[in-house]
Coordinates of C-alpha atoms and ligand atoms in Angstrom, one line a residue:
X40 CA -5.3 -39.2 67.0
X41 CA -5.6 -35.7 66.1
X42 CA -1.9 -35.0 65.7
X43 CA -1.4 -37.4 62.9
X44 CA -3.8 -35.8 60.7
X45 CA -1.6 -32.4 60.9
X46 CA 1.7 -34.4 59.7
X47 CA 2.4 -34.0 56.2
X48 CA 3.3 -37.3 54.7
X49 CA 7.1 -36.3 53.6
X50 CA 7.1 -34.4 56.7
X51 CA 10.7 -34.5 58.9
X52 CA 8.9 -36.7 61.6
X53 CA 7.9 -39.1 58.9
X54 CA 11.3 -39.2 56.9
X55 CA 13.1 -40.2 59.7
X56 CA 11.5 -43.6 59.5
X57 CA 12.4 -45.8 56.9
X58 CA 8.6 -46.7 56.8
X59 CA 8.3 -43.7 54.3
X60 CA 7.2 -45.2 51.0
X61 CA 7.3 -43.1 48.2
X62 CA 11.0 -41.5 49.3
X63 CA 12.7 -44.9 48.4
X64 CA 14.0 -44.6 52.3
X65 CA 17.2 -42.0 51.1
X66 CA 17.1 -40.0 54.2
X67 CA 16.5 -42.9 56.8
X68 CA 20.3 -43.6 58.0
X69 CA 19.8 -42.7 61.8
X70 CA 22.0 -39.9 61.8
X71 CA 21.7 -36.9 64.1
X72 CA 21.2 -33.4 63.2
X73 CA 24.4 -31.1 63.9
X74 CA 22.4 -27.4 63.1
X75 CA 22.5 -25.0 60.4
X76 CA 25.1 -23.1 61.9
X77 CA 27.6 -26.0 61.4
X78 CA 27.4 -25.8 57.9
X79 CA 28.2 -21.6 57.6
X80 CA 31.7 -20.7 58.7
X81 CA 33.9 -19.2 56.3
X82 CA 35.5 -22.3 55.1
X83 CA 32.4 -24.1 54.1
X84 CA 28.9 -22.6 52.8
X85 CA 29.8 -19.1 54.4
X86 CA 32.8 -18.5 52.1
X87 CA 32.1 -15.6 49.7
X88 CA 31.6 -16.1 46.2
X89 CA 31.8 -19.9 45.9
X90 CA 30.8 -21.1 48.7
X91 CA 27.8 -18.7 49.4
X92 CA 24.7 -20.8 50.2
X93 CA 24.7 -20.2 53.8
X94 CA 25.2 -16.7 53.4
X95 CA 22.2 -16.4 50.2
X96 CA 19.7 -18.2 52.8
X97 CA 20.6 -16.0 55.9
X98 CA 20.0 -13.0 53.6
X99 CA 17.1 -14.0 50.9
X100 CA 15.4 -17.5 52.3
X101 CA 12.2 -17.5 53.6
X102 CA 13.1 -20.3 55.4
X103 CA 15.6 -18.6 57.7
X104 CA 12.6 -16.6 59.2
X105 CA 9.9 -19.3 59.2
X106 CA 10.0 -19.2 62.8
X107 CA 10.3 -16.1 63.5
X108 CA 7.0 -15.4 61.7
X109 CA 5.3 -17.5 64.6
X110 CA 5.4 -15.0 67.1
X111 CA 3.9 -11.9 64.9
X112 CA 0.8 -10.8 64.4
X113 CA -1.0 -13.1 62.1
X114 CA 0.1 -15.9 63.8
X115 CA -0.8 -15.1 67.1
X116 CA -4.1 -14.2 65.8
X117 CA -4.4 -18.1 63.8
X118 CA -3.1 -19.5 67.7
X119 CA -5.9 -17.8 69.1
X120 CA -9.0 -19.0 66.5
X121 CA -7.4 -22.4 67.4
X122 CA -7.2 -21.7 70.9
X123 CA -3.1 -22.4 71.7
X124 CA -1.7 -21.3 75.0
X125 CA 1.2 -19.9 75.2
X126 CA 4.3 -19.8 72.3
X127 CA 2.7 -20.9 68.5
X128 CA 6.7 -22.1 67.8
X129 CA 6.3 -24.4 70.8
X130 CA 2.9 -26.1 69.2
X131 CA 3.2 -29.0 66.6
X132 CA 0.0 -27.4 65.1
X133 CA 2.9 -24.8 63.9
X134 CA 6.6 -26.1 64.4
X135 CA 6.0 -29.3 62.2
X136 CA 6.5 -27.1 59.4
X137 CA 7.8 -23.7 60.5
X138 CA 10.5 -25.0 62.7
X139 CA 10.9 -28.4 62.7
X140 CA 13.7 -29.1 64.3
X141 CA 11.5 -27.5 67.9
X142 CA 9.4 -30.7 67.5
X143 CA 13.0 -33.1 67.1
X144 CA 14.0 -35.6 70.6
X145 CA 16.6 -33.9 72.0
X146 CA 19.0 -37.4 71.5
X147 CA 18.6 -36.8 67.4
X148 CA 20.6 -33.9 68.3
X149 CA 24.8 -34.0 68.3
X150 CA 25.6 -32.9 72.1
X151 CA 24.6 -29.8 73.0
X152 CA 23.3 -28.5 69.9
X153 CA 20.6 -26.0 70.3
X154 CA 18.1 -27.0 67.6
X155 CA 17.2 -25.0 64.5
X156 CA 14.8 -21.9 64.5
X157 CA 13.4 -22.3 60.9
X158 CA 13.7 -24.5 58.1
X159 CA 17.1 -25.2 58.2
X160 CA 19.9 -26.7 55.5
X161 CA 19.2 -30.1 57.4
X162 CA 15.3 -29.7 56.8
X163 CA 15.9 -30.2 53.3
X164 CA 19.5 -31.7 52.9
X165 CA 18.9 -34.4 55.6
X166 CA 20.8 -34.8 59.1
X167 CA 24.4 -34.3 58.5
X168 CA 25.9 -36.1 61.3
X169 CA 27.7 -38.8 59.2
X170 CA 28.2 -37.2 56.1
X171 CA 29.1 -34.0 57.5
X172 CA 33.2 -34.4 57.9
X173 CA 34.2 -36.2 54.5
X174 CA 31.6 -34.8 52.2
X175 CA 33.9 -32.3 50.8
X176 CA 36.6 -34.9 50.3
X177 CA 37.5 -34.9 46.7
X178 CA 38.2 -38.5 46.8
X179 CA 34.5 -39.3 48.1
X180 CA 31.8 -40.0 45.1
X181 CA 28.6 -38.7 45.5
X182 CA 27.0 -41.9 46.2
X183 CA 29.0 -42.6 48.7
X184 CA 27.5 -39.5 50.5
X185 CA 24.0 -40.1 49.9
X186 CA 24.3 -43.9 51.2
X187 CA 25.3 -41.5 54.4
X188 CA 22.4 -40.1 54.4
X189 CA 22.8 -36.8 52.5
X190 CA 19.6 -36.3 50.5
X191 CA 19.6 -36.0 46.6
X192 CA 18.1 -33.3 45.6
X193 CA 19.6 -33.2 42.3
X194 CA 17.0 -36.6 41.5
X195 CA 13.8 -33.9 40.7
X196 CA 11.5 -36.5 42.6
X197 CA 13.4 -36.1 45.8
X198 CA 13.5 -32.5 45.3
X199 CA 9.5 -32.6 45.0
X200 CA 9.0 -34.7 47.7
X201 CA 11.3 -32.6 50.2
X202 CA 9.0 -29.5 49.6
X203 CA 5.4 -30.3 49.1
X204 CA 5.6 -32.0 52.4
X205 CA 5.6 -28.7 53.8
X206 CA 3.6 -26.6 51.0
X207 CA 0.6 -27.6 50.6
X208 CA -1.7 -30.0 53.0
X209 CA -2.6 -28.0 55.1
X210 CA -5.4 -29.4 58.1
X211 CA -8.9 -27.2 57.9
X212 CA -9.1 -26.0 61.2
X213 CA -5.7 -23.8 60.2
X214 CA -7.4 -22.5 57.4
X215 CA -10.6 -21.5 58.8
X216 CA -8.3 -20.1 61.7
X217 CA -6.8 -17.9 58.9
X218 CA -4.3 -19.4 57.8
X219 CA -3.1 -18.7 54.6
X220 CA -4.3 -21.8 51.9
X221 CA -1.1 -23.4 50.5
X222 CA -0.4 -23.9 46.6
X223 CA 2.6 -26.0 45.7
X224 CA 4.5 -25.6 41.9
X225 CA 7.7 -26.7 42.5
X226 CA 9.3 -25.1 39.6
X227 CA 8.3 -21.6 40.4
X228 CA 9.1 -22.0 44.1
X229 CA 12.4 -23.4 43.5
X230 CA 13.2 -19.9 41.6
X231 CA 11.7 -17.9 44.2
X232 CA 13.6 -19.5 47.1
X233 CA 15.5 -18.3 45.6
X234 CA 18.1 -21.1 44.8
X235 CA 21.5 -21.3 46.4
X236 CA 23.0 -23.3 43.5
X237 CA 23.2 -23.7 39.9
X238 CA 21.2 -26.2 38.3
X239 CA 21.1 -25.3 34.0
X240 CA 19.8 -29.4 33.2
X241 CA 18.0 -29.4 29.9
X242 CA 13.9 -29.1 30.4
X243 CA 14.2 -28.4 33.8
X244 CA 11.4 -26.3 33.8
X245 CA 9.2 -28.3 32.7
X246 CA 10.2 -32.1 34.1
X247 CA 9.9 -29.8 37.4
X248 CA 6.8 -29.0 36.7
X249 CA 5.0 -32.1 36.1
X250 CA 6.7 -33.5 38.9
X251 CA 5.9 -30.9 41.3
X252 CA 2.3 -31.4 40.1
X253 CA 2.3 -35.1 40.3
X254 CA 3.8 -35.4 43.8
X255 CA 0.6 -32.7 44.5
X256 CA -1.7 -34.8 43.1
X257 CA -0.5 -37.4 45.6
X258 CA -0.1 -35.8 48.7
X259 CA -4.0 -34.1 47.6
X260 CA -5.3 -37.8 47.1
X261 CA -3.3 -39.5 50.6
X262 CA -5.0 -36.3 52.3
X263 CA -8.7 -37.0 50.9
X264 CA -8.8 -40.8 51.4
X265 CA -7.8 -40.5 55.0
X266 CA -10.5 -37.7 55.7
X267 CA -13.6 -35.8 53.3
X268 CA -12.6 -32.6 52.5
X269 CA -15.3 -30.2 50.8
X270 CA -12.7 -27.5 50.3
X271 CA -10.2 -29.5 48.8
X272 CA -11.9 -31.8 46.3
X273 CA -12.6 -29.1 43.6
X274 CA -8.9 -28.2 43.8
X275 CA -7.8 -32.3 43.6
X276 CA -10.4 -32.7 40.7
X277 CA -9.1 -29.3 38.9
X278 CA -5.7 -31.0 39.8
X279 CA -6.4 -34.4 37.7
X280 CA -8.2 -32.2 34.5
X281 CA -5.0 -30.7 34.3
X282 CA -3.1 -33.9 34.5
X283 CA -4.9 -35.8 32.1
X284 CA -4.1 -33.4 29.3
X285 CA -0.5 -34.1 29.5
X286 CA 1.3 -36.9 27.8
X287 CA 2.5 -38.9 30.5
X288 CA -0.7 -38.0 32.5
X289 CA -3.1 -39.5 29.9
X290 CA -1.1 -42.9 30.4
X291 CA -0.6 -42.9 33.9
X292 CA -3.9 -41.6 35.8
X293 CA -6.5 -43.6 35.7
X294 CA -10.1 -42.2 35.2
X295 CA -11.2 -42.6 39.1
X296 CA -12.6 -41.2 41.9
X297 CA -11.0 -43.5 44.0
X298 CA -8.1 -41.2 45.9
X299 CA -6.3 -44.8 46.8
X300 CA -5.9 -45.9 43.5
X301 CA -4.9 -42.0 42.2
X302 CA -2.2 -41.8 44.9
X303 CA -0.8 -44.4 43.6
X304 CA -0.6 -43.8 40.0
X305 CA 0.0 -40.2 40.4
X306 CA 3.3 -41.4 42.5
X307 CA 4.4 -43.7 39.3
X308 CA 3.6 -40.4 37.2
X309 CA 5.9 -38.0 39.8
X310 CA 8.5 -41.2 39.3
X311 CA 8.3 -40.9 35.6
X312 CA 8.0 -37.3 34.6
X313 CA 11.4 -36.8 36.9
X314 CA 12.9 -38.3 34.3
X315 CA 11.5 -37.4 31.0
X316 CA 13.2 -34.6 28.7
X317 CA 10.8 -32.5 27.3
X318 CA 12.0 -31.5 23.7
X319 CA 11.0 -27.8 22.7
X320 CA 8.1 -28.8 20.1
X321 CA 6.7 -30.8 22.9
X322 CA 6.7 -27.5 25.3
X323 CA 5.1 -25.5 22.9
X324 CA 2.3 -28.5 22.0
X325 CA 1.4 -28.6 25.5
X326 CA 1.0 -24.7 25.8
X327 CA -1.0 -25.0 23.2
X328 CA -3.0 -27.8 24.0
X329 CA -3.9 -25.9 27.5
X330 CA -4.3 -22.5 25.6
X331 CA -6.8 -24.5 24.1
X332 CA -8.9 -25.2 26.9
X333 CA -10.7 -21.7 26.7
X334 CA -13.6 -23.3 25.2
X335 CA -14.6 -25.3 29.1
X336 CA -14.4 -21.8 30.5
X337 CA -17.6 -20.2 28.0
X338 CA -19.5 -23.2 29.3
X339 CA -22.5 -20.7 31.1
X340 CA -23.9 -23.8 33.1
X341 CA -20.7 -24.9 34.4
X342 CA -19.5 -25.0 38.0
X343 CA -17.7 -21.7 39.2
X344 CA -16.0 -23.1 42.0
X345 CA -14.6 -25.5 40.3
X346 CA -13.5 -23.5 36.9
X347 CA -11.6 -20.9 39.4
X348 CA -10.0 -24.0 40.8
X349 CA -9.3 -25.7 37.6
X350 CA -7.6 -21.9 36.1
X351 CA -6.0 -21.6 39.2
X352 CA -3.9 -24.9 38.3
X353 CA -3.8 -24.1 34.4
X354 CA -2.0 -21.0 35.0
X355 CA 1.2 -21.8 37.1
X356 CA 1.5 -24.4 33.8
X357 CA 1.2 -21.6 31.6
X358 CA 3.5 -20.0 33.0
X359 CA 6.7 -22.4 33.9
X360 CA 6.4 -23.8 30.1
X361 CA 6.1 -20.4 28.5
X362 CA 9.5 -19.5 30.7
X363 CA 11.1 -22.7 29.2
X364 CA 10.3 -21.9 25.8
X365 CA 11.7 -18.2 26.3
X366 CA 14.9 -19.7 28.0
X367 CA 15.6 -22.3 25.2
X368 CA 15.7 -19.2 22.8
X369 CA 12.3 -20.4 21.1
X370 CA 10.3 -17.9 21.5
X371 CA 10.1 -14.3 21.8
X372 CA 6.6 -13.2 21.9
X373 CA 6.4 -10.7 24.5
X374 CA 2.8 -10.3 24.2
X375 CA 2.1 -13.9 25.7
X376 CA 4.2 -13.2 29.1
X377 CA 1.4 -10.1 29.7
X378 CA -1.2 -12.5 28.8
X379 CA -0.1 -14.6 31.1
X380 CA 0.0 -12.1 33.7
X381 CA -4.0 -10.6 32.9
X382 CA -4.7 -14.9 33.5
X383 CA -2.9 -15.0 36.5
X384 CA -4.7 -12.2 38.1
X385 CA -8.0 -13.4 36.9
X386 CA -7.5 -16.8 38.2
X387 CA -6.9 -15.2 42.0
X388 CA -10.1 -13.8 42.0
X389 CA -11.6 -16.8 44.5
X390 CA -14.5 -14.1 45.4
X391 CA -15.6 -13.4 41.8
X392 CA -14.2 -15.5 39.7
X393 CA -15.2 -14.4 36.1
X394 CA -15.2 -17.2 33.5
X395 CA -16.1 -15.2 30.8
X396 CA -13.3 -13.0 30.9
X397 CA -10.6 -15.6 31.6
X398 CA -11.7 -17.6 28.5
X399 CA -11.7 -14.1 26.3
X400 CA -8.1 -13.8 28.1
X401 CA -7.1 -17.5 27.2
X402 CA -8.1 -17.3 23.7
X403 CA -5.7 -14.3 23.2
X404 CA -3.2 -16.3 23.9
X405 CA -3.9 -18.9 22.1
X406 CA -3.7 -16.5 19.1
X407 CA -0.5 -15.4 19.9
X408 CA 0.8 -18.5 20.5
X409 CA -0.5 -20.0 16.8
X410 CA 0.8 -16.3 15.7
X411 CA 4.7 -16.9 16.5
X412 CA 4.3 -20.2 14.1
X413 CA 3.4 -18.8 11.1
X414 CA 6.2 -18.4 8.4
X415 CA 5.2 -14.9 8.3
X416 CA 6.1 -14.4 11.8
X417 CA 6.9 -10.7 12.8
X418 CA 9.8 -10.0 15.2
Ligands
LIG796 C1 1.7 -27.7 56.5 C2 2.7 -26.8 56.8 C3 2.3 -25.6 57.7 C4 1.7 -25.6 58.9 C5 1.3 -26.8 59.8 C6 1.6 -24.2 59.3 N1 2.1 -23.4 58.3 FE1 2.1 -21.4 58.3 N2 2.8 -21.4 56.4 C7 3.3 -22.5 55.7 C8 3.8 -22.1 54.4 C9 4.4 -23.0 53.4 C10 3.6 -20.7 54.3 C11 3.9 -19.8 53.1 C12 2.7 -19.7 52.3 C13 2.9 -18.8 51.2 O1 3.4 -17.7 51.3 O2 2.4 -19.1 50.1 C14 3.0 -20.3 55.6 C15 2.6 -19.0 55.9 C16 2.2 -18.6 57.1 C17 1.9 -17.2 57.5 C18 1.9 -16.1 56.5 C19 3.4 -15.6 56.4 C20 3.6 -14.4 55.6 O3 4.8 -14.1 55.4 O4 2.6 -13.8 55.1 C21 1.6 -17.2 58.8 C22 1.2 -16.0 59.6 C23 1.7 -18.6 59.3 N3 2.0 -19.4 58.2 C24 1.4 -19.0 60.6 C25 1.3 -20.3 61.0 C26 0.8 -20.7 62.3 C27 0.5 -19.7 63.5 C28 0.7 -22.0 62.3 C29 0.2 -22.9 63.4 C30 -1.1 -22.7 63.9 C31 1.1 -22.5 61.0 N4 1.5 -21.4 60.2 C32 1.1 -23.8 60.6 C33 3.2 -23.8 56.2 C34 2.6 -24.2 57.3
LIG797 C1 14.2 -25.4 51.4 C2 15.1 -26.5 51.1 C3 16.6 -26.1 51.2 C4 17.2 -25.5 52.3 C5 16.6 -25.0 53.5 C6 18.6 -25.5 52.0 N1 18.8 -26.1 50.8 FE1 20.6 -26.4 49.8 N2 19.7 -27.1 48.2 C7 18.4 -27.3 48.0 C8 18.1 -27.8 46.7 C9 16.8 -28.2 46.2 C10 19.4 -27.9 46.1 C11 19.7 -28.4 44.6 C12 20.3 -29.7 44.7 C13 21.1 -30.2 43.5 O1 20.8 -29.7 42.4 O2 22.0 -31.0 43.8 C14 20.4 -27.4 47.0 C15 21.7 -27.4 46.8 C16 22.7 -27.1 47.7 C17 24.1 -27.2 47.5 C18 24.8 -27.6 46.2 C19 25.1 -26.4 45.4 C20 25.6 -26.7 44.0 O3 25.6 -25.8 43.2 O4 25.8 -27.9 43.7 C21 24.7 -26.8 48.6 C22 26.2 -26.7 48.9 C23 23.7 -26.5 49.6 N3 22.5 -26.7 49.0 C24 23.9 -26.0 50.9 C25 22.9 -25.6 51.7 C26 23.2 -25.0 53.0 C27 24.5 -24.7 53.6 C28 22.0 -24.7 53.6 C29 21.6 -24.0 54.8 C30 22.3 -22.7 55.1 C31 20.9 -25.1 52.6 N4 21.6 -25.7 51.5 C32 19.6 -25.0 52.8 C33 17.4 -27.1 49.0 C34 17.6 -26.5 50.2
LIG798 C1 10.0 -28.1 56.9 C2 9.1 -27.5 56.1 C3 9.5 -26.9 54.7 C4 10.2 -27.5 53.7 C5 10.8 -28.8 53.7 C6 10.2 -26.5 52.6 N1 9.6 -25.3 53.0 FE1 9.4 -23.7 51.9 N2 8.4 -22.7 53.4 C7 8.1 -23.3 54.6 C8 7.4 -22.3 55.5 C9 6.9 -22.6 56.9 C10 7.4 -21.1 54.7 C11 6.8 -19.8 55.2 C12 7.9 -18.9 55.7 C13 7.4 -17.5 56.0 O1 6.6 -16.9 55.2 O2 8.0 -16.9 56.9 C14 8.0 -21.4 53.5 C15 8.1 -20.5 52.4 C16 8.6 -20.8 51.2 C17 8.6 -19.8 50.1 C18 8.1 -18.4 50.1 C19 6.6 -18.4 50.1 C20 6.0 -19.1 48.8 O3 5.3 -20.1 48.9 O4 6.2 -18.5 47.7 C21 9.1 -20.5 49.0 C22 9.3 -19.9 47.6 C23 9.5 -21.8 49.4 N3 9.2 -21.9 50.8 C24 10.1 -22.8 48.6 C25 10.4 -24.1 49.1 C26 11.1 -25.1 48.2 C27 11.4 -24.9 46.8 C28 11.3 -26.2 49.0 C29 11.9 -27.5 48.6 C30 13.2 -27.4 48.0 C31 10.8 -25.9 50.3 N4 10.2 -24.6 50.3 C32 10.8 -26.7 51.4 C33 8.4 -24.6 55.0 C34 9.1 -25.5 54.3

């Protein structure tokens, strides 16, 4: 059935069941949805200072607009190469992801709700219904919430799951209709959401990151078993390089082709690295460790496809660790946040990738990183 293979797996349709696996079944309480709007009156989320999340999403989310995206000029342009009739927001080919709720039975809805344009609070903080009038009650613990069917989004693998459902399989056809292709780091787009609430945990950074990346790695591997995929393979094989030279990674994935077995283990890993505090010298071990991968990029004979994948992965890693180590106040090299930068650019280049130049690039900052060790260090 061709509308199945357009579902993400952690996609709303599929979190309403409590068939959904990897989720633990938090969200699957059979309540209805009672619309984003409920949740931003003055007294609640729309209440100045404090309470400002309604009002930080209706101003800076791209979320809010999601939908109204559909009926604009690229879109209308993807409906056409895919040959939709008539509204893109009415078409599951579009709505499962940019507005969800079109795509919801009308009897999930509290009475005469009109549903949700975009991707609304209840997209990602599951259907309020019967949560929605004691979950401000001071007397009410948290767990007592979630049993309601609130999702936590404080555990890091819920938080990855809620997203990459929406951010990154994408089905081919879209693509080739013009679609833009979808990346998901969940660290980085948590920040550039940008968050409507305060979350200073130790590590977070990184533990985001690995977990972002393993909960990839799944939804990549669930994606390929079901169907071959000639554009996506150099991106899931550039996915499990990067893996692999991580700690937990080394442990956990198994050296396989086999995209069964690797959603499996790559779920344990998201499980695991939700939950695992990086210490600083462990931050800057990994950086290095990656720096250090310059050396596969000089490889003439090697695979350009695949290299542009595999820096296209290395450098959102770069990048979330070496913001962790500049947060934690242990490092103040400047130098490597441009470097990062020249990699980043580099790595975008899907046309003409150079390999050459990104390896020169990498090896700078592997100097500057070994630099900012040295006894000696200038400030
Ligand atoms: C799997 C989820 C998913 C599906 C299905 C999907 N989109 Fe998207 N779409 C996204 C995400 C996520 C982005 C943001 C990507 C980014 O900016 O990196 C996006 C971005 C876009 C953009 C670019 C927006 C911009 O601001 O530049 C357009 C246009 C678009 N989608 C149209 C469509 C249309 C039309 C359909 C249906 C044919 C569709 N999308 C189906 C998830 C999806
Ligand atoms: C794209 C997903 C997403 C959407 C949409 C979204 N949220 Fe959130 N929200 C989050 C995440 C992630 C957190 C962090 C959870 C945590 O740390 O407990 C959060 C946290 C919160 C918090 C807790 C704030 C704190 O500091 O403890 C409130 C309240 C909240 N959201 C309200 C809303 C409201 C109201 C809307 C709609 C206007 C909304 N959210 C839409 C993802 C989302
Ligand atoms: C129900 C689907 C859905 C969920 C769940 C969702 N998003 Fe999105 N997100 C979208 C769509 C669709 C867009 C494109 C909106 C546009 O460009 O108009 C988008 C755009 C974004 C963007 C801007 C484009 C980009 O990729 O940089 C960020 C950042 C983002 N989302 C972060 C998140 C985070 C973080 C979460 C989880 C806490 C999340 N999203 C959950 C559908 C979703």
């Amino acid at each position: 059935m061709k509308v199945l293979t357009l579902l993400p797996l952690f996609s709303l349709v599929l979190w309403l069941s409590p068939a959904s696996g990897a989720d633990g079944g938090v969200l699957a309480t059979g309540g209805k949805f009672t619309g984003t709007q409920s949740c931003g009156t003055t007294g609640c989320h729309g209440g100045g200072t404090i309470h400002n999340e309604s009002i930080i999403y209706e101003r800076k989310d791209p979320h809010a607009v999601s939908y109204g995206i559909l009926g604009k000029g690229t879109s209308l342009r993807i409906a056409e190469a895919l040959g939709i009739k008539g509204d893109p927001a009415k078409d599951i080919q579009c709505n499962v992801c940019h507005a969800p709720m079109q795509g919801v039975a009308p009897d999930l809805f509290v009475k005469d709700l009109k549903p949700d344009r975009g991707v609304g609070c209840e997209s990602c903080h599951g259907a309020a219904e019967n949560w929605l009038r004691f979950h401000t009650r001071p007397d009410v613990e948290f767990a007592q919430i979630i049993a309601a069917g609130m999702r936590d989004l404080n555990d890091i693998y819920n938080r990855a799951n809620s997203c990459v459902g929406c951010h990154l399989n994408l089905d081919e056809s879209l693509r080739k209709a013009g679609h833009p292709e979808l990346f998901f780091e969940l660290d980085g787009q948590c920040a550039a959401q940008p968050p409507h609430y305060h979350d200073a945990r130790p590590s977070l950074g990184s533990r985001s990151w690995l977990t972002g990346q393993a909960a990839a790695l799944r939804e990549m591997s669930w994606k390929l078993a079901a169907k071959q995929d000639e554009n996506f393979l150099p991106r899931w094989k550039a996915l499990v390089w990067l893996l692999q030279k991580t700690d937990l990674g080394r442990t956990e994935l198994p050296v396989t082709e086999d995209f069964s077995t690797m959603q499996k283990a790559a779920d344990g890993l998201a499980r695991k690295a939700a939950q695992k505090l990086w210490p600083t010298g462990l931050v800057k071990a990994q950086l290095k460790e990656f720096a250090a991968v310059y050396t596969e990029f000089e490889a003439a004979k090697a695979d350009k496809v695949q290299l542009q994948r595999k820096a296209e992965v290395l450098v959102p890693a770069l990048d979330r660790l070496w913001r962790e180590l500049v947060k934690s106040g242990a490092s103040k090299q400047t130098e490597c946040e441009a470097a990062i930068q020249s990699l980043h650019l580099l790595a975008l280049d899907h046309e003409d990738f150079d390999p050459v130049r990104f390896a020169g690039t990498l090896g700078q900052l592997k100097v500057l990183l070994a630099r900012e060790d040295a006894p000696s260090a200038a400030k």
